[in-house]
Amino acid sequence: MTTGPVGCPRCDGRPLDLAAEPPRCSACGTAYPPVGDLPCLMPDPRLWRAVWIHRLADFTAETERSLQQWRAEAAGAEALPRTRARVEAVVAACEQQRLEVQRLFQDVTGGERQLLPAAPGAGGADELLRFGENVFRDWAWGQAEVDATRAVVQRMVRQPLGRLAAYGVGAGRLAVDVHRALGPTETWAIDLNPFPLLVAARLMRGETVVLPEFPVAPHSQQGVVVQHQLRSDVRPGPGFTFAVADALAPPFPPESFDTVLTPWFIDANERDFRETAAAVNRVLRTGGTWLNVGPLRFKQSLGTTYTIEEIWDLTAASGFELVSRSRDDVPYFDSPASGSRRIETVFSFAARKIAPAAAPPPAAAELPWIADPSRPIPLTDPLIAFGRQSVFAGSVISLLDGQRSLNDVAAEMGRLWGFDTPRIGDQLRAFFATLPPGVV
Ligand SMILES: C[S@@+](CC[C@H](N)C(=O)[O-])C[C@H]1O[C@@H](n2cnc3c(N)ncnc32)[C@H](O)[C@@H]1O
């Protein structure tokens, strides 16, 4: 792990003990095992890992269900030969995709098996490949798109970038290109979704990643599946680090960066823009620059679905002075294999930090009994109702009595079903942390 301006995300970026194996915060004791060669600096690294093991298991099971259904469709007497061939091509590609995803996620699972079934409605499969298209755009066919966005960023830059943090980098191409083209002294490129980062990390190591693209609107039968052998000669060069981290609880000390770049991020992080602005402000030194580029497709409550005018006002109210702002139309996900593409109107601004941000509105608090598994789990009506949705959910909910904690339930499950209690404890936290909204 690079020794730059990183530290414990739970302790205001306090330096980690890098001599410890894995790196550890000497104040709070949290250990931060890397994911393959990616530093993983999430505030609750064990929960993050358990959630993604859980999602991987859900993705694997969901893929199997789809494959069974499609195989039956292909075998149906009424299927045209062409239909059968098309469905069989999709089945074969999905089988290969599942294997490749499992291979990529070995760095996350470390061989650990998911013991608990996914909660009904947890949506793990959708989460896992949510940014799959970004991978192809960044590393297969999207050079023109990345160049267009980089040009918008470049236009905003008036001084050396110094130390740069790039937030929500996805598959990372823009961050890599900005590092190469604009020469920051150091770049921390972070995201909390492992899939695109795992692909990018392997490509940067010179490996090949084989993934199928399923174009939204294929031009022909042959184009229903496009197999990509992803590899890249592009390298960011010294001073660049991809890391798993949460930009809203980042592993950086206050005032440790000269520039923060937020590409396609402010509307995608599911938080009030004021929280994003305060988090960016915190890590920037006074006089440092926030570079933003992306659309405003907030999917939030009406009150926080801001327009660009509100974004400018809230940026100014968060300790920034707007230096430049503009609007561009750029191509988005223009896959040569698809008849469907978008033009996105992106808003960009450069803003200089002139003061610390006022305290943002309180963030949606993590449930205390998930954050601290020794606290009692309140037995609520929605949880009881949720327990009726599957046999497994029912058996977990039946162990709750309003007093028992996650640790107690894990111990009980260990006793009843012979599970290893510490392992089941993390998986149980992930089970509850990924329940659909409104259940907990
Ligand atoms: C719309 S995608 C954009 C990805 C990339 N910037 C691009 O333009 O292709 C938004 C990205 O933000 C990431 N993200 C969302 N919330 C985040 C957070 N709190 N911290 C770090 N990354 C986050 C998502 O995982 C996703 O990769």
PDB file of N, CA and C in Angstrom, residues 33 117 394 417:
ATOM      1  N   PRO A  33      -7.586  -5.407   5.676  1.00  0.00           N
ATOM      2  CA  PRO A  33      -6.956  -6.320   4.709  1.00  0.00           C
ATOM      3  C   PRO A  33      -7.206  -5.838   3.289  1.00  0.00           C
ATOM      4  N   PRO A 117     -28.495 -18.068   2.793  1.00  0.00           N
ATOM      5  CA  PRO A 117     -29.111 -17.650   1.530  1.00  0.00           C
ATOM      6  C   PRO A 117     -29.335 -16.140   1.520  1.00  0.00           C
ATOM      7  N   GLY A 394     -37.739 -16.544   7.853  1.00  0.00           N
ATOM      8  CA  GLY A 394     -38.589 -16.861   9.006  1.00  0.00           C
ATOM      9  C   GLY A 394     -37.787 -17.476  10.137  1.00  0.00           C
ATOM     10  N   TRP A 417     -27.317 -25.087  14.065  1.00  0.00           N
ATOM     11  CA  TRP A 417     -27.048 -25.618  12.718  1.00  0.00           C
ATOM     12  C   TRP A 417     -25.581 -25.959  12.492  1.00  0.00           C
TER      13      TRP A 417
END
